[in-house]
Coordinates of C-alpha atoms and ligand atoms in Angstrom, one line a residue:
M285 CA 16.2 -38.1 22.8
K286 CA 19.3 -39.6 21.3
H287 CA 21.6 -37.1 19.7
L288 CA 21.0 -37.2 16.0
S289 CA 24.5 -36.6 14.9
N290 CA 25.3 -40.3 15.0
N291 CA 22.6 -40.8 12.3
Q292 CA 23.4 -37.9 10.2
F293 CA 25.9 -39.7 8.0
S294 CA 25.6 -43.1 6.2
A295 CA 28.4 -45.6 6.7
N296 CA 30.0 -44.2 3.6
G297 CA 30.2 -40.8 5.2
F298 CA 27.6 -39.1 3.0
P299 CA 24.6 -37.1 4.6
R300 CA 21.5 -39.2 5.3
I301 CA 19.4 -36.0 5.5
R302 CA 19.4 -34.1 2.2
L303 CA 17.1 -31.1 2.1
R304 CA 17.8 -30.9 -1.6
R305 CA 15.7 -34.0 -2.3
N306 CA 12.5 -32.0 -1.9
R307 CA 13.9 -29.3 -4.1
L308 CA 15.0 -31.4 -7.0
S309 CA 11.9 -31.6 -9.1
E310 CA 9.3 -28.9 -9.8
F311 CA 6.3 -31.0 -8.6
S312 CA 8.1 -31.6 -5.3
R313 CA 8.9 -27.9 -4.8
K314 CA 5.3 -27.2 -5.4
L315 CA 4.2 -29.7 -2.7
V316 CA 6.5 -28.3 0.0
S317 CA 6.1 -24.6 -0.7
E318 CA 5.1 -22.9 2.5
N319 CA 3.6 -19.7 1.2
H320 CA 1.5 -18.8 -1.8
L321 CA 0.8 -15.6 -3.7
S322 CA -2.5 -15.1 -5.3
V323 CA -4.1 -12.4 -7.3
N324 CA -6.5 -12.1 -4.4
D325 CA -3.7 -10.6 -2.3
L326 CA -3.3 -7.6 -4.5
I327 CA -4.3 -4.0 -4.3
Y328 CA -3.4 -1.6 -7.1
P329 CA -2.8 2.1 -6.5
I330 CA -4.0 4.3 -9.3
F331 CA -3.0 8.0 -9.8
I332 CA -5.7 10.3 -11.2
T333 CA -5.4 13.8 -12.5
Y334 CA -7.3 16.7 -13.9
G335 CA -7.8 17.5 -17.6
S336 CA -8.9 15.2 -20.3
K337 CA -7.2 12.6 -22.4
V338 CA -4.3 12.7 -20.0
K339 CA -2.2 9.6 -19.6
E340 CA 1.1 10.9 -18.4
E341 CA 4.0 8.8 -17.2
I342 CA 5.3 9.7 -13.8
S343 CA 9.0 10.5 -14.4
S344 CA 10.2 8.9 -11.2
M345 CA 8.0 5.8 -11.7
P346 CA 8.6 4.4 -15.1
G347 CA 5.6 2.4 -16.4
I348 CA 3.2 4.1 -14.0
Y349 CA 0.8 6.8 -15.2
R350 CA -1.6 9.4 -14.1
Y351 CA -5.0 9.2 -15.8
S352 CA -7.6 11.8 -16.3
L353 CA -11.1 10.8 -15.4
D354 CA -12.2 10.2 -19.0
L355 CA -9.4 7.5 -19.4
L356 CA -10.0 6.0 -16.0
Q357 CA -12.9 3.7 -17.2
K358 CA -10.5 1.8 -19.5
E359 CA -8.0 1.3 -16.7
I360 CA -10.7 0.1 -14.3
E361 CA -11.9 -2.4 -17.0
Y362 CA -8.4 -3.6 -17.4
I363 CA -7.8 -4.1 -13.7
S364 CA -11.2 -5.8 -13.4
S365 CA -10.3 -8.2 -16.2
L366 CA -7.3 -9.3 -14.3
N367 CA -9.4 -10.1 -11.2
I368 CA -7.5 -7.8 -9.0
P369 CA -9.8 -7.4 -6.0
A370 CA -9.2 -3.7 -5.1
I371 CA -7.7 -0.4 -6.1
A372 CA -6.4 2.5 -4.1
L373 CA -7.0 6.0 -5.6
F374 CA -4.6 8.9 -5.3
P375 CA -5.2 12.3 -6.8
K376 CA -3.0 15.0 -8.3
I377 CA -5.1 18.2 -8.3
Q378 CA -4.4 21.6 -9.8
N379 CA -1.9 23.7 -7.8
E380 CA -4.5 26.6 -7.7
L381 CA -6.8 24.4 -5.7
K382 CA -4.3 23.8 -2.9
T383 CA -4.8 25.8 0.2
P384 CA -3.4 25.9 3.8
F385 CA -6.5 24.0 5.0
G386 CA -6.8 21.7 2.0
K387 CA -10.5 22.5 1.6
E388 CA -10.7 20.8 -1.8
A389 CA -10.5 17.5 0.2
L390 CA -14.1 18.3 1.3
N391 CA -15.5 18.9 -2.2
G392 CA -17.9 16.1 -2.9
N393 CA -17.1 16.5 -6.6
N394 CA -13.3 16.5 -6.3
L395 CA -11.1 14.2 -8.4
V396 CA -11.2 11.3 -5.9
C397 CA -14.9 11.4 -5.5
E398 CA -15.5 11.5 -9.3
A399 CA -13.1 8.6 -9.7
I400 CA -14.9 6.6 -7.0
R401 CA -18.1 7.1 -8.9
I402 CA -16.6 6.1 -12.2
S403 CA -15.0 2.9 -10.7
K404 CA -18.3 1.9 -9.1
K405 CA -20.2 2.5 -12.3
V406 CA -17.7 0.4 -14.4
N407 CA -17.4 -2.4 -11.8
P408 CA -19.3 -2.2 -8.6
K409 CA -17.5 -5.3 -7.3
L410 CA -14.1 -3.8 -7.5
G411 CA -13.1 -2.7 -4.0
V412 CA -12.3 1.0 -3.8
I413 CA -9.9 2.3 -1.1
T414 CA -9.4 6.0 -0.6
D415 CA -6.6 7.7 1.3
V416 CA -7.6 10.0 4.1
A417 CA -4.9 12.6 4.5
L418 CA -4.6 16.1 3.3
D419 CA -1.2 16.2 1.5
P420 CA -2.7 16.2 -2.1
Y421 CA -4.8 19.2 -1.1
T422 CA -2.6 21.4 1.1
D423 CA -0.3 24.1 -0.3
H424 CA 2.4 23.2 2.2
G425 CA 2.3 19.5 1.3
H426 CA 1.7 18.2 4.8
D427 CA -0.9 15.5 5.6
G428 CA -2.3 17.7 8.4
L429 CA -3.2 21.3 9.2
I430 CA -0.6 23.7 10.5
H431 CA -1.4 25.8 13.6
N432 CA 1.2 27.6 15.7
D433 CA 3.9 26.2 13.4
Q434 CA 3.0 22.6 14.2
I435 CA 0.9 20.0 12.5
D436 CA -2.1 20.3 14.8
N437 CA -3.3 16.8 15.7
D438 CA -6.9 17.5 16.8
L439 CA -7.7 20.1 14.2
T440 CA -6.5 17.7 11.5
V441 CA -8.5 14.7 12.9
D442 CA -11.6 16.9 12.7
M443 CA -10.9 17.6 9.0
L444 CA -10.1 13.9 8.3
C445 CA -13.5 12.8 9.7
K446 CA -15.2 15.2 7.3
Q447 CA -12.9 14.0 4.4
A448 CA -13.9 10.4 5.1
I449 CA -17.6 11.2 5.0
V450 CA -17.2 13.0 1.6
Q451 CA -15.4 9.9 0.2
V452 CA -17.9 7.4 1.6
E453 CA -20.8 9.5 0.3
A454 CA -19.2 9.1 -3.2
G455 CA -19.2 5.4 -2.7
C456 CA -15.8 4.1 -1.6
D457 CA -15.7 0.8 0.3
I458 CA -12.6 1.3 2.5
I459 CA -11.3 4.4 4.2
A460 CA -7.5 4.4 4.6
P461 CA -6.2 7.0 6.9
S462 CA -2.5 7.6 6.0
D463 CA -1.9 10.7 8.0
M464 CA -0.6 9.2 11.3
M465 CA -2.5 11.6 13.6
D466 CA -3.3 10.2 17.0
G467 CA -6.8 9.0 17.6
R468 CA -8.0 9.4 14.1
V469 CA -9.1 5.8 13.6
G470 CA -11.5 6.0 16.6
A471 CA -12.7 9.4 15.5
I472 CA -13.4 8.3 11.9
R473 CA -15.1 5.1 13.1
N474 CA -17.4 7.1 15.3
T475 CA -18.2 9.6 12.6
L476 CA -18.9 6.8 10.1
D477 CA -21.2 5.0 12.5
D478 CA -23.0 8.3 13.5
H479 CA -23.7 8.8 9.8
G480 CA -25.0 5.2 9.5
Y481 CA -22.0 3.9 7.5
I482 CA -21.5 1.0 9.9
N483 CA -20.2 -1.3 7.2
V484 CA -17.6 0.9 5.7
Q485 CA -14.2 -0.6 6.5
I486 CA -11.1 1.2 7.9
M487 CA -7.7 0.1 6.7
S488 CA -5.4 2.2 8.7
Y489 CA -1.8 3.0 7.9
A490 CA -1.0 2.0 11.5
A491 CA 2.8 1.8 11.3
K492 CA 3.8 4.3 8.7
Y493 CA 7.4 5.4 8.8
A494 CA 8.9 8.8 7.8
S495 CA 10.6 7.3 4.8
S496 CA 12.6 8.4 1.8
F497 CA 11.0 5.7 -0.2
Y498 CA 7.9 7.9 -0.7
G499 CA 9.9 10.3 -2.9
P500 CA 8.4 9.2 -6.2
F501 CA 4.9 9.1 -4.8
R502 CA 5.2 12.8 -3.8
D503 CA 6.2 13.5 -7.4
A504 CA 3.2 11.5 -8.6
V505 CA 0.6 13.4 -6.5
G506 CA 2.5 16.7 -7.1
S507 CA 3.2 17.4 -3.4
V508 CA 7.0 17.3 -3.7
L509 CA 7.4 21.0 -4.5
N510 CA 4.9 22.0 -1.9
L511 CA 6.6 20.0 0.8
S512 CA 10.0 21.1 -0.4
K513 CA 12.6 20.2 2.2
K514 CA 10.1 20.0 5.1
S515 CA 9.9 16.6 6.8
K516 CA 7.0 14.5 8.1
K517 CA 9.0 13.3 11.1
S518 CA 6.7 15.0 13.7
Y519 CA 3.9 12.5 12.7
Q520 CA 5.4 9.6 10.8
M521 CA 7.4 7.0 12.6
D522 CA 11.2 7.0 13.2
P523 CA 12.7 4.1 11.2
A524 CA 14.7 3.2 14.3
N525 CA 11.6 2.0 16.2
S526 CA 9.7 -1.2 16.3
A527 CA 8.2 -1.4 19.8
E528 CA 6.5 1.8 18.9
A529 CA 5.0 0.3 15.8
L530 CA 3.4 -2.4 17.9
R531 CA 1.9 0.3 20.1
E532 CA 0.6 2.1 17.0
I533 CA -1.0 -1.0 15.7
R534 CA -2.5 -2.0 19.0
L535 CA -4.1 1.4 19.3
D536 CA -5.6 1.3 15.8
I537 CA -7.0 -2.2 16.4
N538 CA -8.6 -1.0 19.6
E539 CA -10.0 2.1 18.0
G540 CA -11.8 -0.1 15.4
A541 CA -9.5 -0.6 12.4
D542 CA -10.5 -3.6 10.3
M543 CA -7.1 -4.1 8.7
I544 CA -3.8 -2.4 9.2
I545 CA -1.1 -1.3 6.8
I546 CA 2.6 -1.4 7.4
K547 CA 4.6 1.0 5.2
P548 CA 7.0 0.9 3.5
G549 CA 7.2 -2.8 2.8
M550 CA 10.5 -4.5 2.2
P551 CA 12.6 -2.5 4.6
Y552 CA 10.1 -3.2 7.3
L553 CA 9.4 -7.0 7.0
D554 CA 10.5 -7.4 10.6
I555 CA 7.6 -5.2 11.7
I556 CA 5.2 -7.2 9.6
N557 CA 6.4 -10.4 11.1
K558 CA 6.2 -9.0 14.7
A559 CA 2.8 -7.6 14.1
K560 CA 1.4 -10.9 12.7
E561 CA 2.8 -12.8 15.7
E562 CA 1.6 -10.3 18.2
F563 CA -1.9 -9.6 16.8
N564 CA -2.8 -12.2 14.2
F565 CA -4.9 -9.5 12.5
P566 CA -5.3 -8.7 8.8
I567 CA -2.1 -7.1 7.7
I568 CA -1.5 -5.3 4.5
A569 CA 2.0 -4.3 3.3
Y570 CA 2.5 -1.3 1.1
Q571 CA 5.3 -1.9 -1.4
V572 CA 5.7 1.9 -1.9
S573 CA 6.7 4.0 -4.8
G574 CA 10.5 4.1 -4.0
E575 CA 10.6 0.3 -3.8
Y576 CA 8.8 0.1 -7.1
S577 CA 11.2 2.5 -8.8
M578 CA 14.3 0.9 -7.4
I579 CA 13.2 -2.5 -8.7
K580 CA 11.9 -1.2 -12.0
C581 CA 15.1 0.7 -12.8
A582 CA 17.2 -2.4 -12.2
I583 CA 14.8 -4.4 -14.4
Q584 CA 15.0 -1.8 -17.1
N585 CA 18.8 -1.9 -16.9
G586 CA 18.7 -5.7 -17.4
W587 CA 20.1 -6.3 -13.9
F588 CA 17.1 -8.2 -12.6
N589 CA 14.8 -10.7 -14.3
E590 CA 11.4 -8.9 -14.1
E591 CA 9.2 -11.8 -13.3
N592 CA 11.5 -13.4 -10.8
I593 CA 12.4 -10.3 -8.9
I594 CA 8.8 -9.2 -8.5
F595 CA 7.6 -12.6 -7.4
E596 CA 10.4 -12.8 -4.9
T597 CA 9.6 -9.5 -3.3
L598 CA 5.9 -10.1 -3.1
M599 CA 6.5 -13.6 -1.7
S600 CA 8.7 -12.0 1.0
F601 CA 5.6 -10.2 2.2
K602 CA 3.6 -13.4 2.4
R603 CA 6.4 -15.1 4.2
A604 CA 6.6 -12.3 6.7
G605 CA 2.9 -12.7 7.5
C606 CA 1.0 -10.3 5.2
D607 CA -2.5 -11.0 4.0
G608 CA -2.6 -8.4 1.3
I609 CA -0.1 -6.3 -0.6
I610 CA -0.5 -2.8 -2.1
T611 CA 1.8 -2.8 -5.1
Y612 CA 2.4 -0.9 -8.3
F613 CA 3.3 -4.3 -9.8
A614 CA -0.2 -5.7 -9.3
P615 CA -1.3 -5.7 -13.0
Y616 CA 1.9 -7.2 -14.2
I617 CA 1.9 -9.9 -11.6
A618 CA -1.8 -10.7 -12.1
K619 CA -1.2 -11.1 -15.8
Q620 CA 1.7 -13.5 -15.2
M621 CA -0.5 -15.5 -12.9
I622 CA -3.2 -15.8 -15.5
N623 CA -0.6 -17.2 -17.9
K624 CA 0.6 -19.9 -15.6
V625 CA -0.2 -21.8 -12.4
L626 CA 2.7 -21.3 -10.1
Ligands
PBG889 C1 0.1 10.5 1.8 C2 0.6 9.2 1.3 C3 1.9 8.9 1.0 C4 1.9 7.6 0.5 C5 0.6 7.1 0.5 N1 -0.2 8.1 1.1 C6 3.2 9.7 1.0 C7 3.6 10.4 2.2 O1 3.2 10.1 3.3 O2 4.4 11.4 2.1 C8 3.1 6.9 -0.1 C9 2.9 5.8 -1.1 C10 4.1 5.5 -1.9 O3 5.2 6.0 -1.7 O4 3.9 4.7 -2.8 N2 -0.4 10.6 3.0

């Protein structure tokens, strides 16, 4: 092919090819936009807590609340009115109920199970995703069980399978194991199938990094003091690694995951992109608590335009290759979308 450089400039020396032409008018920008964000992409995490008439703001997450069960119905109605397809439930239980083995996780009437029932009663069509991990229930704040001073993989997996069944019996649609134990997706799939729950989906946190961005979440579910200075590095991934993320994802897909989560979101867009190219499998990004709080604080200080910054960050997930996004901004952005066609 002839080298294009000869044609790049008109006789008068100005560029022939001007990429700005497509950007000049709004209609044209719409026509050439390569990625789209829709309310259908959103999953909203909701924090629930004990007591009644409780709607308490999480201090490290301005604008995000914990709801007691009696106030949950209103929140579910609101989320449903915005057409957000699914929620993810996270409990903050009483400290007295936390034990080394996290046995409250297996109580069929625990906070999460009651919340599932309420959600399904208010709107059976709203997808309900529940976390399978023990950190809200253990007095040490780890996702797994401790044996011989280690987070014991196989003991934990056994417990997670039971936790999954308890949640499914309460009516959740999707089990989301966020614990990073080895082999848990396969074990949970087998357990679900053995119990006849062949259509319950598994959305696995396949590549979950040991991240400081979870700080505000640990405050939200009340595990921050329990965990104290201990780290989750013996089971969550090293932020230095990406080939390992692909191994994790491959394993979870082979073990029967229906969708996979990459978490945190924005600092790991490279992983999302690699995973999409390698597997072309449903990928969900989790824009985690710390990402939310960083952005929200800058908005509150007037440093970012709220709507623009949120759209930009969510669009970056779509561009990287995500199908869905778990985000604390879901209601805000859904509301903006109702008000205008983008
Ligand atoms: C617990 C869990 C965490 C998050 C979701 N599930 C925290 C952790 O692993 O310590 C983080 C979510 C967020 O930061 O928004 N297994």
